Amino acid sequence: MLWAAAGVVALGFLIALEIAAHHYGLPGPMTNQAKEVIFAPKSGPLLYASMALMMVVLTWRERFIAIGAAIGIDVIFFLVRWAVDAKMMFGNGALWVMLGCTVIAITRRTGQERMLLLKGVGLGLLLVAGRKTGDTWLLITSKTRPTVLDQYVATADHALGDPSWVAGRIVNATGSIGAHVLDYVYIQLAVAAVIVALYQLRNVAAERRFPAHHLVRTFLVIGLLGPAIYMIFPVVGPIFVYGADGGNFAVANLWPNTPPGGAPHHMAFNEFTPRNCMPSLHTAWATTIFIHSRKGPLILRMAGAFWLIATLGATLGFGYHYGTDIIAGVVFALTIEAALRSLARGWDRAGIQLVAYGTVVFTALLVSYRYLPVQMADHPWVFGPLLILAMVSVIYGFVRTTKLWEPQVAPARQPELQPELV
């Protein structure tokens, strides 16, 4: 019943976004996904990563069949597109396999086996739908929010030493190699999440059930709630407002060499750049990847740490985010992760306090960015440490609370020694 209710809610949300997108003359998430059954997908790696998530419920024999079928279908699509000189991209085969598994679950499976396969397919398709939903959300933010608050955020960012400007100069100094590495990390964040999730879900086929909590749940909820904050706090990023990418709408071409100045105010911006900065969802997603990789082997923990550091470097170094966005993104991620863990294990006092505290800190950050940016810029040695302290306090609360939730191993009881008889 819970899975059915979640499916109904998700379907209703997708239909609402579809209607909203068509209202602005844009294709919605369901339309875009339906096109990828035949036309070239936007991201082939994402579709294959989604199929990999679905395959956690299959046996090894079924996995090899699924992979072979997906590659075979993609080869056919490749040859047809090559013959008609169409856009080249793989991934249709993975989508066809997931849809085929849906048909098999309904027509050939029964009982628990049917439910398990449907859950696996649903998990894979949710990742794809989450990407399409996010793309539609971003288009809607650009159409419905004609003014942005970048100048407020940039002014508040002075309290942190304008980290985006500093990181931008560092990335420029590394040349094309550093930029290409960071760009790949930034674009393929969902694939990194799938790798960690596959490790967490590696025993699903044997145990015939999913764990109570895993990375994909947090990943999807962050993608669902984050764009709602974009609607409240529209920000496009320094590369657009203070850089060459903003065109005629940019204040000036200042990034990354000269930090901006002046009194902040609302400013009009174009109708196609997403207002997707506050909070930084790439930072939030990378933070959850790092958290969930902590229970894995050393290579996975190292990869999780690398992805977090590289994502922070990309978000700041490419001028996509301000330092204030990063702090808000970390608090946002930890609050959602704490809420989902509490939901999975049962709410207790520690969980309620942590989620409430994270929500208060996140709200306080947004309010301060909007109404206290000048004071923050004028007193950086006061507000800079306060911003860092606010983020660190949520991190400390999360680490402390989740350690309390871990099962405690009781020490083995030592047998009592009998006194020797004299």
CSV table of C-alpha atoms in Angstrom, one decimal:
chain,number,residue,atom,x,y,z
A,1,MET,CA,0.0,0.0,0.0
A,2,LEU,CA,2.9,2.4,0.8
A,3,TRP,CA,4.5,1.7,-2.6
A,4,ALA,CA,1.1,2.2,-4.3
A,5,ALA,CA,0.5,5.5,-2.5
A,6,ALA,CA,4.0,6.7,-3.4
A,7,GLY,CA,3.4,5.8,-7.0
A,8,VAL,CA,0.1,7.7,-7.1
A,9,VAL,CA,1.7,10.8,-5.6
A,10,ALA,CA,4.6,10.6,-8.0
A,11,LEU,CA,2.3,10.2,-11.0
A,12,GLY,CA,0.1,13.1,-9.8
A,13,PHE,CA,3.2,15.3,-9.5
A,14,LEU,CA,4.4,14.4,-13.0
A,15,ILE,CA,1.0,15.1,-14.4
A,16,ALA,CA,0.9,18.5,-12.7
A,17,LEU,CA,4.4,19.4,-14.0
A,18,GLU,CA,3.3,18.2,-17.5
A,19,ILE,CA,0.3,20.6,-17.4
A,20,ALA,CA,2.4,23.5,-16.1
A,21,ALA,CA,5.1,22.9,-18.7
A,22,HIS,CA,2.5,22.9,-21.6
A,23,HIS,CA,1.0,26.1,-20.2
A,24,TYR,CA,4.3,27.8,-20.9
A,25,GLY,CA,4.7,26.1,-24.3
A,26,LEU,CA,7.3,23.6,-23.1
A,27,PRO,CA,7.4,19.8,-23.2
A,28,GLY,CA,6.8,18.2,-19.8
A,29,PRO,CA,8.8,15.4,-18.2
A,30,MET,CA,6.4,12.7,-19.4
A,31,THR,CA,6.6,14.0,-23.0
A,32,ASN,CA,10.4,14.1,-22.9
A,33,GLN,CA,10.6,10.6,-21.5
A,34,ALA,CA,8.2,9.2,-24.1
A,35,LYS,CA,10.3,10.7,-26.9
A,36,GLU,CA,13.3,8.8,-25.7
A,37,VAL,CA,11.7,5.5,-26.5
A,38,ILE,CA,12.4,6.3,-30.2
A,39,PHE,CA,14.5,9.4,-30.4
A,40,ALA,CA,18.1,10.0,-29.2
A,41,PRO,CA,18.1,10.3,-25.4
A,42,LYS,CA,19.6,13.3,-23.6
A,43,SER,CA,21.8,11.1,-21.4
A,44,GLY,CA,22.7,7.5,-22.4
A,45,PRO,CA,24.9,6.9,-19.3
A,46,LEU,CA,21.9,7.9,-17.0
A,47,LEU,CA,19.6,5.4,-18.7
A,48,TYR,CA,22.2,2.6,-18.4
A,49,ALA,CA,22.8,3.6,-14.8
A,50,SER,CA,19.0,3.4,-14.2
A,51,MET,CA,18.9,-0.1,-15.8
A,52,ALA,CA,21.8,-1.1,-13.5
A,53,LEU,CA,19.6,-0.1,-10.5
A,54,MET,CA,16.7,-2.1,-11.8
A,55,MET,CA,18.9,-5.2,-12.2
A,56,VAL,CA,19.7,-5.5,-8.5
A,57,VAL,CA,16.5,-7.5,-8.3
A,58,LEU,CA,17.5,-9.9,-11.1
A,59,THR,CA,19.6,-13.1,-11.0
A,60,TRP,CA,23.0,-13.1,-12.7
A,61,ARG,CA,21.5,-15.0,-15.7
A,62,GLU,CA,18.7,-12.4,-16.1
A,63,ARG,CA,21.2,-9.6,-15.8
A,64,PHE,CA,23.3,-10.9,-18.7
A,65,ILE,CA,20.2,-11.3,-20.8
A,66,ALA,CA,19.1,-7.7,-20.0
A,67,ILE,CA,22.5,-6.2,-20.8
A,68,GLY,CA,22.7,-8.2,-24.0
A,69,ALA,CA,19.2,-7.1,-25.1
A,70,ALA,CA,19.9,-3.4,-24.3
A,71,ILE,CA,23.2,-3.4,-26.3
A,72,GLY,CA,21.5,-5.2,-29.2
A,73,ILE,CA,18.7,-2.7,-29.3
A,74,ASP,CA,21.1,0.2,-29.1
A,75,VAL,CA,23.2,-1.3,-32.0
A,76,ILE,CA,20.0,-1.4,-34.2
A,77,PHE,CA,19.2,2.2,-33.3
A,78,PHE,CA,22.8,3.2,-34.0
A,79,LEU,CA,22.7,1.7,-37.5
A,80,VAL,CA,19.4,3.3,-38.3
A,81,ARG,CA,20.5,6.8,-37.1
A,82,TRP,CA,23.8,6.5,-38.9
A,83,ALA,CA,21.9,5.6,-42.1
A,84,VAL,CA,19.5,8.6,-41.9
A,85,ASP,CA,22.2,10.9,-40.5
A,86,ALA,CA,20.2,11.6,-37.3
A,87,LYS,CA,21.6,12.6,-33.9
A,88,MET,CA,23.7,9.9,-32.3
A,89,MET,CA,23.2,8.8,-28.7
A,90,PHE,CA,22.9,5.4,-27.0
A,91,GLY,CA,20.5,4.5,-24.2
A,92,ASN,CA,17.3,3.5,-25.9
A,93,GLY,CA,18.1,-0.1,-25.3
A,94,ALA,CA,18.3,0.4,-21.6
A,95,LEU,CA,14.9,2.1,-21.5
A,96,TRP,CA,13.3,-0.6,-23.7
A,97,VAL,CA,14.6,-3.3,-21.3
A,98,MET,CA,13.2,-1.5,-18.2
A,99,LEU,CA,9.8,-1.2,-20.0
A,100,GLY,CA,10.0,-4.8,-21.0
A,101,CYS,CA,10.6,-5.9,-17.4
A,102,THR,CA,7.5,-4.0,-16.5
A,103,VAL,CA,5.5,-6.1,-18.9
A,104,ILE,CA,7.1,-9.3,-17.7
A,105,ALA,CA,6.4,-8.4,-14.1
A,106,ILE,CA,2.7,-7.9,-14.8
A,107,THR,CA,2.2,-10.8,-17.2
A,108,ARG,CA,4.7,-13.5,-16.1
A,109,ARG,CA,5.3,-12.9,-12.3
A,110,THR,CA,3.0,-13.3,-9.3
A,111,GLY,CA,3.0,-12.4,-5.6
A,112,GLN,CA,6.3,-11.3,-4.0
A,113,GLU,CA,8.3,-11.9,-7.2
A,114,ARG,CA,6.1,-9.5,-9.2
A,115,MET,CA,6.3,-6.9,-6.5
A,116,LEU,CA,10.1,-7.1,-6.2
A,117,LEU,CA,10.5,-6.8,-10.0
A,118,LEU,CA,8.1,-3.8,-10.1
A,119,LYS,CA,10.0,-2.2,-7.3
A,120,GLY,CA,13.3,-2.6,-9.2
A,121,VAL,CA,11.8,-1.2,-12.4
A,122,GLY,CA,10.2,1.6,-10.4
A,123,LEU,CA,13.6,2.5,-8.8
A,124,GLY,CA,15.3,2.7,-12.2
A,125,LEU,CA,12.5,4.7,-13.9
A,126,LEU,CA,12.3,7.0,-10.9
A,127,LEU,CA,15.9,8.0,-11.4
A,128,VAL,CA,15.2,8.8,-15.0
A,129,ALA,CA,11.9,10.6,-14.2
A,130,GLY,CA,13.7,12.6,-11.5
A,131,ARG,CA,16.1,13.9,-14.1
A,132,LYS,CA,13.3,14.8,-16.5
A,133,THR,CA,11.3,16.4,-13.6
A,134,GLY,CA,14.3,18.5,-12.6
A,135,ASP,CA,14.8,19.7,-16.2
A,136,THR,CA,11.2,20.8,-16.4
A,137,TRP,CA,11.4,22.5,-13.0
A,138,LEU,CA,14.4,24.5,-14.1
A,139,LEU,CA,12.5,25.7,-17.2
A,140,ILE,CA,9.6,26.7,-15.1
A,141,THR,CA,11.8,28.7,-12.8
A,142,SER,CA,13.2,30.7,-15.7
A,143,LYS,CA,9.7,31.4,-17.0
A,144,THR,CA,8.0,32.3,-13.7
A,145,ARG,CA,10.7,34.2,-11.9
A,146,PRO,CA,11.7,37.3,-14.1
A,147,THR,CA,13.8,38.8,-11.4
A,148,VAL,CA,16.7,37.2,-9.5
A,149,LEU,CA,18.4,37.8,-6.1
A,150,ASP,CA,22.0,37.3,-7.1
A,151,GLN,CA,23.1,40.7,-5.9
A,152,TYR,CA,22.0,39.9,-2.4
A,153,VAL,CA,23.7,36.5,-2.4
A,154,ALA,CA,26.9,38.0,-3.9
A,155,THR,CA,27.0,40.7,-1.3
A,156,ALA,CA,26.5,38.2,1.5
A,157,ASP,CA,29.3,36.1,-0.1
A,158,HIS,CA,31.8,38.8,0.8
A,159,ALA,CA,31.6,37.5,4.4
A,160,LEU,CA,33.2,34.2,3.1
A,161,GLY,CA,35.9,35.9,1.0
A,162,ASP,CA,34.1,35.5,-2.4
A,163,PRO,CA,35.1,31.8,-2.8
A,164,SER,CA,33.6,31.5,-6.3
A,165,TRP,CA,36.0,34.2,-7.6
A,166,VAL,CA,38.9,32.5,-5.8
A,167,ALA,CA,38.0,29.1,-7.1
A,168,GLY,CA,37.4,30.4,-10.6
A,169,ARG,CA,40.9,31.8,-10.8
A,170,ILE,CA,42.3,28.5,-9.5
A,171,VAL,CA,40.5,26.5,-12.2
A,172,ASN,CA,41.6,28.8,-14.9
A,173,ALA,CA,45.2,28.3,-13.7
A,174,THR,CA,44.9,24.5,-14.0
A,175,GLY,CA,44.2,24.8,-17.7
A,176,SER,CA,42.0,22.5,-19.8
A,177,ILE,CA,42.9,19.3,-18.0
A,178,GLY,CA,41.6,20.4,-14.6
A,179,ALA,CA,38.5,22.0,-16.2
A,180,HIS,CA,37.7,18.8,-18.2
A,181,VAL,CA,38.0,16.6,-15.1
A,182,LEU,CA,35.8,18.9,-13.0
A,183,ASP,CA,33.2,19.1,-15.8
A,184,TYR,CA,33.0,15.3,-16.1
A,185,VAL,CA,32.5,15.0,-12.3
A,186,TYR,CA,29.8,17.7,-12.4
A,187,ILE,CA,27.9,16.2,-15.3
A,188,GLN,CA,28.0,12.6,-14.2
A,189,LEU,CA,27.0,13.1,-10.6
A,190,ALA,CA,24.0,10.8,-11.0
A,191,VAL,CA,26.2,8.0,-12.3
A,192,ALA,CA,28.4,8.3,-9.2
A,193,ALA,CA,25.2,8.0,-7.0
A,194,VAL,CA,24.2,4.8,-8.8
A,195,ILE,CA,27.6,3.2,-8.1
A,196,VAL,CA,27.2,3.8,-4.4
A,197,ALA,CA,23.6,2.7,-4.5
A,198,LEU,CA,24.5,-0.5,-6.3
A,199,TYR,CA,26.9,-1.3,-3.5
A,200,GLN,CA,24.1,-0.7,-0.9
A,201,LEU,CA,21.6,-2.8,-2.9
A,202,ARG,CA,24.0,-5.6,-3.8
A,203,ASN,CA,22.1,-8.2,-1.7
A,204,VAL,CA,18.6,-7.3,-2.8
A,205,ALA,CA,18.4,-10.3,-5.3
A,206,ALA,CA,19.5,-12.8,-2.6
A,207,GLU,CA,17.4,-11.3,0.3
A,208,ARG,CA,14.4,-10.6,-2.0
A,209,ARG,CA,13.8,-7.2,-0.3
A,210,PHE,CA,15.2,-3.7,-0.3
A,211,PRO,CA,16.9,-2.1,2.7
A,212,ALA,CA,14.9,0.3,4.7
A,213,HIS,CA,17.0,3.3,3.6
A,214,HIS,CA,19.4,3.8,0.7
A,215,LEU,CA,21.0,6.6,-1.3
A,216,VAL,CA,18.5,6.7,-4.1
A,217,ARG,CA,15.7,7.8,-1.7
A,218,THR,CA,17.7,10.8,-0.5
A,219,PHE,CA,18.8,11.6,-4.0
A,220,LEU,CA,15.2,11.7,-5.3
A,221,VAL,CA,13.8,13.7,-2.4
A,222,ILE,CA,16.5,16.4,-2.7
A,223,GLY,CA,15.7,16.7,-6.4
A,224,LEU,CA,12.0,17.0,-5.6
A,225,LEU,CA,12.2,19.6,-2.8
A,226,GLY,CA,15.2,21.6,-4.0
A,227,PRO,CA,13.4,23.3,-7.0
A,228,ALA,CA,10.7,24.5,-4.7
A,229,ILE,CA,13.3,26.6,-2.9
A,230,TYR,CA,14.4,27.9,-6.3
A,231,MET,CA,10.9,29.3,-6.7
A,232,ILE,CA,11.2,31.2,-3.4
A,233,PHE,CA,14.8,32.3,-3.8
A,234,PRO,CA,15.7,32.6,-7.5
A,235,VAL,CA,19.4,32.9,-8.2
A,236,VAL,CA,21.2,32.2,-11.5
A,237,GLY,CA,24.9,32.2,-10.4
A,238,PRO,CA,28.0,34.5,-10.8
A,239,ILE,CA,29.0,33.3,-14.3
A,240,PHE,CA,25.7,34.7,-15.6
A,241,VAL,CA,25.1,37.8,-13.5
A,242,TYR,CA,28.8,38.8,-13.3
A,243,GLY,CA,30.3,36.9,-16.3
A,244,ALA,CA,30.3,36.6,-20.0
A,245,ASP,CA,27.5,33.9,-20.0
A,246,GLY,CA,24.9,36.5,-18.9
A,247,GLY,CA,25.1,38.5,-22.2
A,248,ASN,CA,23.3,41.7,-22.1
A,249,PHE,CA,21.6,40.9,-18.8
A,250,ALA,CA,24.9,40.7,-16.9
A,251,VAL,CA,25.8,43.5,-14.5
A,252,ALA,CA,29.4,43.5,-15.8
A,253,ASN,CA,32.0,41.0,-16.9
A,254,LEU,CA,33.7,40.7,-13.4
A,255,TRP,CA,33.9,37.0,-12.8
A,256,PRO,CA,36.4,35.6,-11.7
A,257,ASN,CA,38.8,38.5,-11.6
A,258,THR,CA,36.9,41.3,-9.7
A,259,PRO,CA,34.4,40.7,-6.9
A,260,PRO,CA,31.3,42.9,-7.3
A,261,GLY,CA,30.3,45.8,-5.2
A,262,GLY,CA,27.4,48.2,-4.7
A,263,ALA,CA,24.1,48.0,-2.9
A,264,PRO,CA,22.1,44.8,-3.7
A,265,HIS,CA,18.7,45.0,-5.4
A,266,HIS,CA,16.3,42.8,-7.4
A,267,MET,CA,17.4,42.6,-11.0
A,268,ALA,CA,15.6,41.4,-14.2
A,269,PHE,CA,17.1,38.5,-16.1
A,270,ASN,CA,16.4,36.5,-19.2
A,271,GLU,CA,13.7,33.9,-19.6
A,272,PHE,CA,15.8,30.8,-20.3
A,273,THR,CA,18.5,30.6,-17.6
A,274,PRO,CA,17.4,28.4,-14.7
A,275,ARG,CA,17.2,30.0,-11.3
A,276,ASN,CA,18.9,27.0,-9.7
A,277,CYS,CA,21.5,28.2,-7.3
A,278,MET,CA,20.0,28.5,-3.8
A,279,PRO,CA,20.6,25.9,-2.4
A,280,SER,CA,23.3,24.1,-4.5
A,281,LEU,CA,21.7,20.8,-5.2
A,282,HIS,CA,24.9,19.5,-6.7
A,283,THR,CA,26.6,20.1,-3.4
A,284,ALA,CA,23.6,18.5,-1.6
A,285,TRP,CA,23.8,15.4,-3.8
A,286,ALA,CA,27.6,15.1,-3.5
A,287,THR,CA,27.2,15.4,0.3
A,288,THR,CA,24.8,12.4,0.4
A,289,ILE,CA,27.1,10.4,-1.9
A,290,PHE,CA,29.9,11.1,0.6
A,291,ILE,CA,27.7,10.1,3.6
A,292,HIS,CA,26.5,6.8,2.0
A,293,SER,CA,29.9,5.8,0.8
A,294,ARG,CA,31.3,5.8,4.4
A,295,LYS,CA,30.0,2.3,5.0
A,296,GLY,CA,31.7,0.9,1.9
A,297,PRO,CA,35.2,-0.4,1.2
A,298,LEU,CA,38.2,1.9,1.0
A,299,ILE,CA,38.0,2.4,-2.7
A,300,LEU,CA,34.3,3.5,-2.4
A,301,ARG,CA,35.1,5.8,0.5
A,302,MET,CA,37.9,7.4,-1.5
A,303,ALA,CA,35.6,7.9,-4.5
A,304,GLY,CA,32.9,9.5,-2.4
A,305,ALA,CA,35.4,11.9,-0.9
A,306,PHE,CA,36.9,12.7,-4.3
A,307,TRP,CA,33.4,13.3,-5.8
A,308,LEU,CA,32.5,15.7,-3.0
A,309,ILE,CA,35.7,17.7,-3.3
A,310,ALA,CA,35.6,17.8,-7.1
A,311,THR,CA,31.9,18.8,-7.1
A,312,LEU,CA,32.7,21.7,-4.7
A,313,GLY,CA,35.5,22.7,-7.0
A,314,ALA,CA,33.3,22.6,-10.1
A,315,THR,CA,30.3,24.4,-8.6
A,316,LEU,CA,32.5,27.3,-7.4
A,317,GLY,CA,35.3,27.1,-10.1
A,318,PHE,CA,32.9,27.3,-13.0
A,319,GLY,CA,31.0,30.1,-11.6
A,320,TYR,CA,27.7,28.2,-11.2
A,321,HIS,CA,27.4,28.9,-7.4
A,322,TYR,CA,28.3,31.3,-4.6
A,323,GLY,CA,29.9,30.1,-1.4
A,324,THR,CA,26.6,30.8,0.4
A,325,ASP,CA,24.8,28.3,-1.9
A,326,ILE,CA,27.3,25.7,-0.8
A,327,ILE,CA,26.7,26.2,2.9
A,328,ALA,CA,22.9,26.1,2.3
A,329,GLY,CA,23.3,22.9,0.2
A,330,VAL,CA,25.1,21.0,2.9
A,331,VAL,CA,22.6,21.9,5.6
A,332,PHE,CA,19.7,21.1,3.2
A,333,ALA,CA,21.2,17.6,2.4
A,334,LEU,CA,21.9,16.7,6.0
A,335,THR,CA,18.4,17.7,7.1
A,336,ILE,CA,16.7,15.6,4.4
A,337,GLU,CA,19.0,12.7,5.1
A,338,ALA,CA,18.2,12.9,8.8
A,339,ALA,CA,14.4,13.0,8.1
A,340,LEU,CA,14.5,10.0,5.8
A,341,ARG,CA,16.6,8.0,8.2
A,342,SER,CA,14.1,8.8,11.0
A,343,LEU,CA,11.3,7.8,8.8
A,344,ALA,CA,12.9,4.5,8.0
A,345,ARG,CA,13.8,3.6,11.6
A,346,GLY,CA,11.0,5.3,13.4
A,347,TRP,CA,10.9,8.9,14.7
A,348,ASP,CA,12.5,9.5,18.1
A,349,ARG,CA,13.4,12.6,20.1
A,350,ALA,CA,16.9,12.8,18.7
A,351,GLY,CA,15.7,12.6,15.1
A,352,ILE,CA,13.0,15.2,15.6
A,353,GLN,CA,15.4,17.6,17.2
A,354,LEU,CA,18.0,17.2,14.4
A,355,VAL,CA,15.5,17.7,11.6
A,356,ALA,CA,14.0,20.7,13.4
A,357,TYR,CA,17.4,22.2,14.0
A,358,GLY,CA,18.5,21.7,10.4
A,359,THR,CA,15.3,23.3,9.2
A,360,VAL,CA,15.7,26.3,11.5
A,361,VAL,CA,19.4,26.8,10.4
A,362,PHE,CA,18.5,26.5,6.7
A,363,THR,CA,15.7,29.0,7.1
A,364,ALA,CA,17.9,31.4,9.0
A,365,LEU,CA,20.5,31.2,6.2
A,366,LEU,CA,18.1,32.2,3.5
A,367,VAL,CA,16.6,35.0,5.6
A,368,SER,CA,20.1,36.4,6.4
A,369,TYR,CA,21.2,36.2,2.8
A,370,ARG,CA,18.1,38.2,1.8
A,371,TYR,CA,17.8,40.8,4.6
A,372,LEU,CA,21.3,41.1,6.0
A,373,PRO,CA,23.7,40.9,3.1
A,374,VAL,CA,25.1,44.5,3.6
A,375,GLN,CA,25.8,43.9,7.3
A,376,MET,CA,27.4,40.5,6.4
A,377,ALA,CA,29.7,42.2,3.9
A,378,ASP,CA,30.6,45.0,6.2
A,379,HIS,CA,31.5,42.6,9.1
A,380,PRO,CA,33.1,39.6,7.4
A,381,TRP,CA,35.1,38.5,10.5
A,382,VAL,CA,31.9,38.2,12.4
A,383,PHE,CA,29.4,36.8,9.9
A,384,GLY,CA,31.9,34.6,8.0
A,385,PRO,CA,32.7,32.4,11.0
A,386,LEU,CA,29.0,32.5,12.0
A,387,LEU,CA,28.0,31.0,8.6
A,388,ILE,CA,30.7,28.3,8.9
A,389,LEU,CA,29.8,27.6,12.5
A,390,ALA,CA,26.1,27.2,11.6
A,391,MET,CA,27.0,24.6,8.9
A,392,VAL,CA,29.4,22.8,11.2
A,393,SER,CA,26.9,22.6,14.0
A,394,VAL,CA,24.4,20.8,11.7
A,395,ILE,CA,27.2,18.4,10.6
A,396,TYR,CA,28.1,17.7,14.2
A,397,GLY,CA,24.5,17.1,15.2
A,398,PHE,CA,24.1,14.7,12.3
A,399,VAL,CA,27.2,12.7,13.1
A,400,ARG,CA,26.4,12.6,16.8
A,401,THR,CA,22.8,11.6,16.2
A,402,THR,CA,23.5,8.9,13.6
A,403,LYS,CA,26.1,7.4,15.8
A,404,LEU,CA,23.5,7.0,18.5
A,405,TRP,CA,21.3,5.2,16.0
A,406,GLU,CA,23.9,2.6,15.1
A,407,PRO,CA,23.4,-0.8,16.8
A,408,GLN,CA,25.6,-1.1,19.9
A,409,VAL,CA,27.7,-4.3,20.2
A,410,ALA,CA,27.6,-5.4,23.8
A,411,PRO,CA,31.0,-6.8,25.1
A,412,ALA,CA,31.1,-10.5,25.7
A,413,ARG,CA,30.4,-11.3,29.3
A,414,GLN,CA,33.3,-12.8,31.1
A,415,PRO,CA,32.7,-16.0,33.2
A,416,GLU,CA,33.1,-15.5,36.9
A,417,LEU,CA,36.2,-17.1,38.4
A,418,GLN,CA,35.5,-19.5,41.3
A,419,PRO,CA,37.7,-19.1,44.3
A,420,GLU,CA,40.1,-21.9,44.8
A,421,LEU,CA,39.3,-24.2,47.7
A,422,VAL,CA,42.1,-24.4,50.2
